[in-house]
Coordinates of C-alpha atoms and ligand atoms in Angstrom, one line a residue:
X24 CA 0.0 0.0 0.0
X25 CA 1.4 3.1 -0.5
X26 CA 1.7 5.9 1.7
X27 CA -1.2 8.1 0.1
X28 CA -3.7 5.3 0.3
X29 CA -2.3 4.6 4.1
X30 CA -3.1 7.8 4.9
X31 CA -6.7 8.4 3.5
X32 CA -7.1 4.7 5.2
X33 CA -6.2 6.3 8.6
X34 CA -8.2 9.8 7.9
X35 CA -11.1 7.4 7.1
X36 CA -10.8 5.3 10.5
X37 CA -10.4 8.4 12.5
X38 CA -13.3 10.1 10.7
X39 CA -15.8 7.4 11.2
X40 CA -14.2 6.6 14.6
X41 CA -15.0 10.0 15.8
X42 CA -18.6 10.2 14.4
X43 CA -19.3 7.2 16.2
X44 CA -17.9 8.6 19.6
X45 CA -20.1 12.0 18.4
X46 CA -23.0 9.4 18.2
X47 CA -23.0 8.2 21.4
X48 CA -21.8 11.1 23.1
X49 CA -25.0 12.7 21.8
X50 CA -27.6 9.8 22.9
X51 CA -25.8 9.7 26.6
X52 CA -26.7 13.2 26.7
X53 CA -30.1 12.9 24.8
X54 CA -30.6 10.9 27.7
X55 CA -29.6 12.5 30.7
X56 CA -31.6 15.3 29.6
X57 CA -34.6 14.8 28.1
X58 CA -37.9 15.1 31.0
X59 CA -38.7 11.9 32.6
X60 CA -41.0 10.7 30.1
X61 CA -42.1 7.5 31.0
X62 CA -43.1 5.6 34.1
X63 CA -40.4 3.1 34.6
X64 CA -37.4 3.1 32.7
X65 CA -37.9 0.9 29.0
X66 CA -35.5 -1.3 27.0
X67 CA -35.8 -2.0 23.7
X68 CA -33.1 -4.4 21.2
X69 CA -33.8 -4.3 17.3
X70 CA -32.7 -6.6 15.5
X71 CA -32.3 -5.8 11.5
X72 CA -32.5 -9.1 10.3
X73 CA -31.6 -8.5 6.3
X74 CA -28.9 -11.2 5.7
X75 CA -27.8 -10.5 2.0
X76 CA -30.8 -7.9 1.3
X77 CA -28.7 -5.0 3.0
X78 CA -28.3 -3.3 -0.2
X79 CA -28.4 1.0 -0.4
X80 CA -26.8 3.2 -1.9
X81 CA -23.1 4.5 -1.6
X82 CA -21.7 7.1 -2.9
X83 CA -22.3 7.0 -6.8
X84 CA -23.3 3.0 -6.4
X85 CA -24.3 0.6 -3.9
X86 CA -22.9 -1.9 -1.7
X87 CA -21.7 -4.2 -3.5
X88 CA -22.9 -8.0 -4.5
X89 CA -19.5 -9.0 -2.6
X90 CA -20.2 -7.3 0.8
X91 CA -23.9 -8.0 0.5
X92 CA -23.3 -12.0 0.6
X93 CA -20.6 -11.3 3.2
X94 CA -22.6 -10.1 5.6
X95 CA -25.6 -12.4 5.2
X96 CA -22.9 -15.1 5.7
X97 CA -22.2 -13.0 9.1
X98 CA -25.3 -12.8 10.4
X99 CA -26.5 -16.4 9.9
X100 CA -23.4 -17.4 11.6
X101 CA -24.2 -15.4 14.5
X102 CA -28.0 -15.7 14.7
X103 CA -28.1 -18.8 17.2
X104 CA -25.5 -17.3 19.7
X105 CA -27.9 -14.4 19.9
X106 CA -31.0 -16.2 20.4
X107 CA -29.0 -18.4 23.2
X108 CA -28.6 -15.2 24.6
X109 CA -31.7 -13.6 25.0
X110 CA -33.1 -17.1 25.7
X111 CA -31.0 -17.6 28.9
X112 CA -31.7 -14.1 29.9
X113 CA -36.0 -14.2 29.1
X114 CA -35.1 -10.6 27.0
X115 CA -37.5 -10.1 23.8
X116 CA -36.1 -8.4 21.3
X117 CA -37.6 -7.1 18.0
X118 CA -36.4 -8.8 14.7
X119 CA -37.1 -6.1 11.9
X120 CA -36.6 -9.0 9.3
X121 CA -36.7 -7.9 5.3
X122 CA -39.9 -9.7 4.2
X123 CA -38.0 -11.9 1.5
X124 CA -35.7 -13.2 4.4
X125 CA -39.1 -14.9 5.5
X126 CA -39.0 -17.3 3.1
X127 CA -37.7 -20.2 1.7
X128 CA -37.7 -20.2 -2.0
X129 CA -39.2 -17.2 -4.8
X130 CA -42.3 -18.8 -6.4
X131 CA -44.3 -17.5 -2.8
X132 CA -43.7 -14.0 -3.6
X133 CA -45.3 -11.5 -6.6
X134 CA -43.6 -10.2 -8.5
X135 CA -42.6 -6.1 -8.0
X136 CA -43.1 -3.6 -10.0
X137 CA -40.1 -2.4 -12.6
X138 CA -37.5 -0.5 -10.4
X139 CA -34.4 0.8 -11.6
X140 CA -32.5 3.6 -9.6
X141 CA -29.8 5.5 -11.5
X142 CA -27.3 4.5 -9.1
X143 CA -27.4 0.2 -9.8
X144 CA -27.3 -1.3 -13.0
X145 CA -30.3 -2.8 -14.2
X146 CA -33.3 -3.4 -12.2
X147 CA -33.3 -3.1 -8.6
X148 CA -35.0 -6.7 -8.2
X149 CA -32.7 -8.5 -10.8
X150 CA -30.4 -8.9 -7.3
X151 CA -32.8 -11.9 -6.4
X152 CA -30.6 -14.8 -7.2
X153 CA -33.7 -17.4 -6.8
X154 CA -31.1 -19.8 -5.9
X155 CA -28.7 -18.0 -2.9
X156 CA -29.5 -19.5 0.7
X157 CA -28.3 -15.6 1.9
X158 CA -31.2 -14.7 0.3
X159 CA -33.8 -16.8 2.5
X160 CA -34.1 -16.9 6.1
X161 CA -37.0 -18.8 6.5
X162 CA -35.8 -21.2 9.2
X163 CA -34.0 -18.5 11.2
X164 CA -37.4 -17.3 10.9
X165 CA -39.3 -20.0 12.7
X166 CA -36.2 -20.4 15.3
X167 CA -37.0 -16.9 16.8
X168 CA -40.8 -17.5 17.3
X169 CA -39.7 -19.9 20.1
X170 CA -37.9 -17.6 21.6
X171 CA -39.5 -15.6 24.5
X172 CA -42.0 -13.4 23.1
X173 CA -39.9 -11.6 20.3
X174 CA -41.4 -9.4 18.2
X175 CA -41.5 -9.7 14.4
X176 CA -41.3 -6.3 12.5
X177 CA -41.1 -5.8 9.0
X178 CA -38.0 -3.6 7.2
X179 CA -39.7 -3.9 4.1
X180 CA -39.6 -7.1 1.4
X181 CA -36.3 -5.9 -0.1
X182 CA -34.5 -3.4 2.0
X183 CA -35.8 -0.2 -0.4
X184 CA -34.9 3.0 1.4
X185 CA -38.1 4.8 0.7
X186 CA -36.8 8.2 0.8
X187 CA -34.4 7.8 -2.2
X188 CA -35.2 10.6 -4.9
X189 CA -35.9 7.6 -7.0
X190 CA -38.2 5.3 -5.2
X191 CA -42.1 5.6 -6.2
X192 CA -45.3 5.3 -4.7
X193 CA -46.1 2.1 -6.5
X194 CA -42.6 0.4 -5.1
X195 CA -43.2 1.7 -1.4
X196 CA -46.7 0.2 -1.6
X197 CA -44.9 -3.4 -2.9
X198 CA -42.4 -3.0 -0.6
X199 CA -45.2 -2.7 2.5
X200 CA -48.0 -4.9 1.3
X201 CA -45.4 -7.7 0.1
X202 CA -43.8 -7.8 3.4
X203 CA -46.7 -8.0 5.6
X204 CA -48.4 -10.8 3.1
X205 CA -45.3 -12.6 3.6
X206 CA -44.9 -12.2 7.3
X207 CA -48.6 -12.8 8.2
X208 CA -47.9 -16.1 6.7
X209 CA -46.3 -17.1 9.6
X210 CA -49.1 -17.0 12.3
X211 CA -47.2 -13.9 13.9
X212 CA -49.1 -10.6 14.5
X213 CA -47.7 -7.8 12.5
X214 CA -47.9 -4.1 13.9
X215 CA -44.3 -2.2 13.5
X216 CA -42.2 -1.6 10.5
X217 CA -38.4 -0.5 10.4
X218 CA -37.6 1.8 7.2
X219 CA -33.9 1.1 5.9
X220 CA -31.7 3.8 6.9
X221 CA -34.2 5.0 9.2
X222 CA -35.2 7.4 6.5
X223 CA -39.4 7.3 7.1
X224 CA -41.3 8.0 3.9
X225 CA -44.6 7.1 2.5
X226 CA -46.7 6.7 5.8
X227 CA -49.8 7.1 4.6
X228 CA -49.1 3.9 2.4
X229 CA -47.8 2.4 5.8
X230 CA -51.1 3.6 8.2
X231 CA -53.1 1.9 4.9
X232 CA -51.5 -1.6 5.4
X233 CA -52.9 -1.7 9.1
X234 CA -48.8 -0.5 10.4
X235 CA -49.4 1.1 13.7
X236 CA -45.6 1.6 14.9
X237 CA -42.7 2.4 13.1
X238 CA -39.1 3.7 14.1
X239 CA -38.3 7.5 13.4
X240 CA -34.9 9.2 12.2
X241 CA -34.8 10.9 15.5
X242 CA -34.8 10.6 19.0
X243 CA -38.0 11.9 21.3
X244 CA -40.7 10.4 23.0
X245 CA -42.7 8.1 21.6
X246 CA -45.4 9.7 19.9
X247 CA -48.2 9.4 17.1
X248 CA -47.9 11.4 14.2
X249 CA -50.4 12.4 11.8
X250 CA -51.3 9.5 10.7
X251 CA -52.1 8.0 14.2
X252 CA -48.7 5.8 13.6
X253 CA -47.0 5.5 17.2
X254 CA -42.8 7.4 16.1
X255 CA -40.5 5.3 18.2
X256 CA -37.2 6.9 18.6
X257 CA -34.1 5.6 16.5
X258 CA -32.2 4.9 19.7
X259 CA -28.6 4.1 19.0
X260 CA -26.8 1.7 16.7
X261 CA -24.7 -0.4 18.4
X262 CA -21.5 -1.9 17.0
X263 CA -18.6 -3.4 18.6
X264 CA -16.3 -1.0 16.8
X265 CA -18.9 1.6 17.9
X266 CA -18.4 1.3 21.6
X267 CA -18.4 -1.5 24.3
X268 CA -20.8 -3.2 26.7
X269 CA -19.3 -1.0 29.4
X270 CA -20.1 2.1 27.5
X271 CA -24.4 0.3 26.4
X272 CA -24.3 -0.1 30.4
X273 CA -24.1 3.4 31.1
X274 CA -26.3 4.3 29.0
X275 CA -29.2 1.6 30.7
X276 CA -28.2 3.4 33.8
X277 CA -28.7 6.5 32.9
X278 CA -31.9 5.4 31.6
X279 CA -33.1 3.5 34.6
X280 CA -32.4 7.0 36.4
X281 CA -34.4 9.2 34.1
X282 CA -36.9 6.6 33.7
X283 CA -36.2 6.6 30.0
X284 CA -36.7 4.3 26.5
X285 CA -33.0 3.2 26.1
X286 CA -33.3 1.7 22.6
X287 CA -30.4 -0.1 20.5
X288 CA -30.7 -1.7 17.4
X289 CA -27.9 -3.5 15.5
X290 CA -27.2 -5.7 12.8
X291 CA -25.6 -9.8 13.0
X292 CA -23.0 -8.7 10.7
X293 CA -21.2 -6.1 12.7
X294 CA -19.9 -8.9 14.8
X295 CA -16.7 -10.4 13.6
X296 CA -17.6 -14.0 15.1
X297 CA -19.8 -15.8 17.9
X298 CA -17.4 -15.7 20.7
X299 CA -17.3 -11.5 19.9
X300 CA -20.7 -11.1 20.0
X301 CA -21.5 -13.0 23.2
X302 CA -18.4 -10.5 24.8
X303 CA -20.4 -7.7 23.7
X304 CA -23.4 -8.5 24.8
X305 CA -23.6 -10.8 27.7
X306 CA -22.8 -8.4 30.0
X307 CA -25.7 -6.2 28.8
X308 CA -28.4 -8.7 29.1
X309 CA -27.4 -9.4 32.4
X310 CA -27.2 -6.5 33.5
X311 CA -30.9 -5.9 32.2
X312 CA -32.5 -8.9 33.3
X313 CA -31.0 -8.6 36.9
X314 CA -32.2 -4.5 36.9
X315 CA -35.6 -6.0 35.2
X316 CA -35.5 -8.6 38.2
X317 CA -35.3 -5.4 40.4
X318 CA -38.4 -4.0 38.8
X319 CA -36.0 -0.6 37.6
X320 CA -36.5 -0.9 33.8
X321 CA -39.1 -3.0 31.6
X322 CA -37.2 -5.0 28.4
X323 CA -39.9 -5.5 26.0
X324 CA -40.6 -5.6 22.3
X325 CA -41.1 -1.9 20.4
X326 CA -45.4 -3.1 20.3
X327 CA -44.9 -4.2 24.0
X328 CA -43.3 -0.8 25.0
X329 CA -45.9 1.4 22.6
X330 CA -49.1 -1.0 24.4
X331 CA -47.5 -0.2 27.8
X332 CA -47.3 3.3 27.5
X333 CA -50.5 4.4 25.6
Ligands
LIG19 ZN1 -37.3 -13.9 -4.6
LIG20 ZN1 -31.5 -2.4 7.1

């Protein structure tokens, strides 16, 4: 590598190191200072369960075929050391799960509409392989619904950010109506959708497919909006390269003092391996369980937290 490259390599790490430090510098302090809001402090995990489907755009493309397989790889790797997880700890989480990851072959979906961004090549649902088991997530699927009471959410059928200059009406609606149809399938009630990138658009189409709940760009309390959908605040992502379990602990303190929604949501594919993730978040779970066991702060599901507050 030369030295040019090394450097932009470093500016790049420091850059993104830093925002991520501004991040949660800013949700410590969101915390500490926003009013009491609720009336026992309120944990929330999201899970954005997209395996290869984590597709957006970048720069003058998108993330690439590569990294997209790579990280659905990842996260099926590291999907049963989770569930373990919240299992031995009796936390629900909410799985946000990309509506094609809820099946296990193409010929139970429609077909969408013709889509084709500037920024890809070709149409935007050529990427369906038919074929790929990154693609399909069906019996990850059926694994969670054991769990103890986890909430399924939908983030859409294909991961479409809605509020892309390019994306239409007619894709939003396939994107929302596909996903639930898909979803419902499975016996599980269906209230809460996750937009990718947290960038909310179309929710009129959303309040029209029966979606009561779905999670803002912003931080606030929660809070219906005009279309009498409950806004649940973004929360912070978590990643281990982010910030550690000591740091997600303070911030479940600080929320168990101000009686506050802490909310993280995170994807499988941040974490390098099993034995990384369970470092990361063992101590978090415990510490949230044995608090929970201490009746200081309520984990629950983002339509457990929404029904216990209204
Ligand atoms: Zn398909
Ligand atoms: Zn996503």
């Amino acid at each position: 590598m030369n030295i040019s490259l090394l450097a932009r390599k470093i500016y790049r790490l420091v850059k993104s190191g830093s925002a991520k430090a501004k991040d949660y510098k800013n949700y410590a302090r969101y915390l500490a200072d926003a009013p009491a809001s609720y009336s026992t402090a309120l944990f929330n995990l999201t899970v954005d369960l997209e395996l290869a489907w984590s597709r957006a755009r970048k720069n003058d493309g998108a993330t690439t075929l590569a990294e997209s397989l790579r990280r659905g790889r990842l996260a099926r790797k590291n999907f049963p050391a989770l569930l373990s997880l919240l299992d031995s700890y009796g936390i629900p989480a909410t799985f946000a799960i990309v509506g094609h990851v809820a099946l296990d072959n193409c010929s139970d979906h429609n077909q969408p509409p013709k889509f084709h961004p500037d920024w890809i090549n070709g149409d935007w649902y050529d990427i369906d392989p038919k074929s790929d088991d990154n693609y399909y997530g069906l019996d990850l699927v059926k694994e969670l619904l054991k769990g103890p009471g986890h909430e399924i959410a939908s983030h859409s059928f294909s991961h479409v950010d809605f509020s892309d200059e390019f994306t239409g009406a007619d894709v939003a609606a396939f994107e929302i109506a596909e996903s639930r149809r898909v979803i419902e399938k499975l016996g599980a009630p269906l209230d809460t959708f996750v937009f990718p990138n947290n960038r909310p658009a179309f929710v009129d189409i959303l309040a029209k497919n029966n979606f009561t709940i779905y999670r803002n760009s912003k931080n606030g309390k929660i809070a219906r909006d005009q279309y009498g959908c409950w806004q649940f605040p973004v929360g912070i992502w978590i990643s281990p390269n982010a910030f550690g379990s000591k740091e997600a602990i303070k911030l479940v303190k600080t929320a168990i003092q101000k009686q506050q929604l802490v909310n993280f949501w995170f994807h499988l594919h941040e974490f390098a391996g099993e034995k990384q993730l369970r470092e990361f978040f063992e101590p978090v779970l415990r510490f949230v369980s044995e608090s929970a066991r201490q009746g200081l702060i309520r984990p629950d599901t983002m339509r457990g937290i929404v029904k216990a507050i209204r």
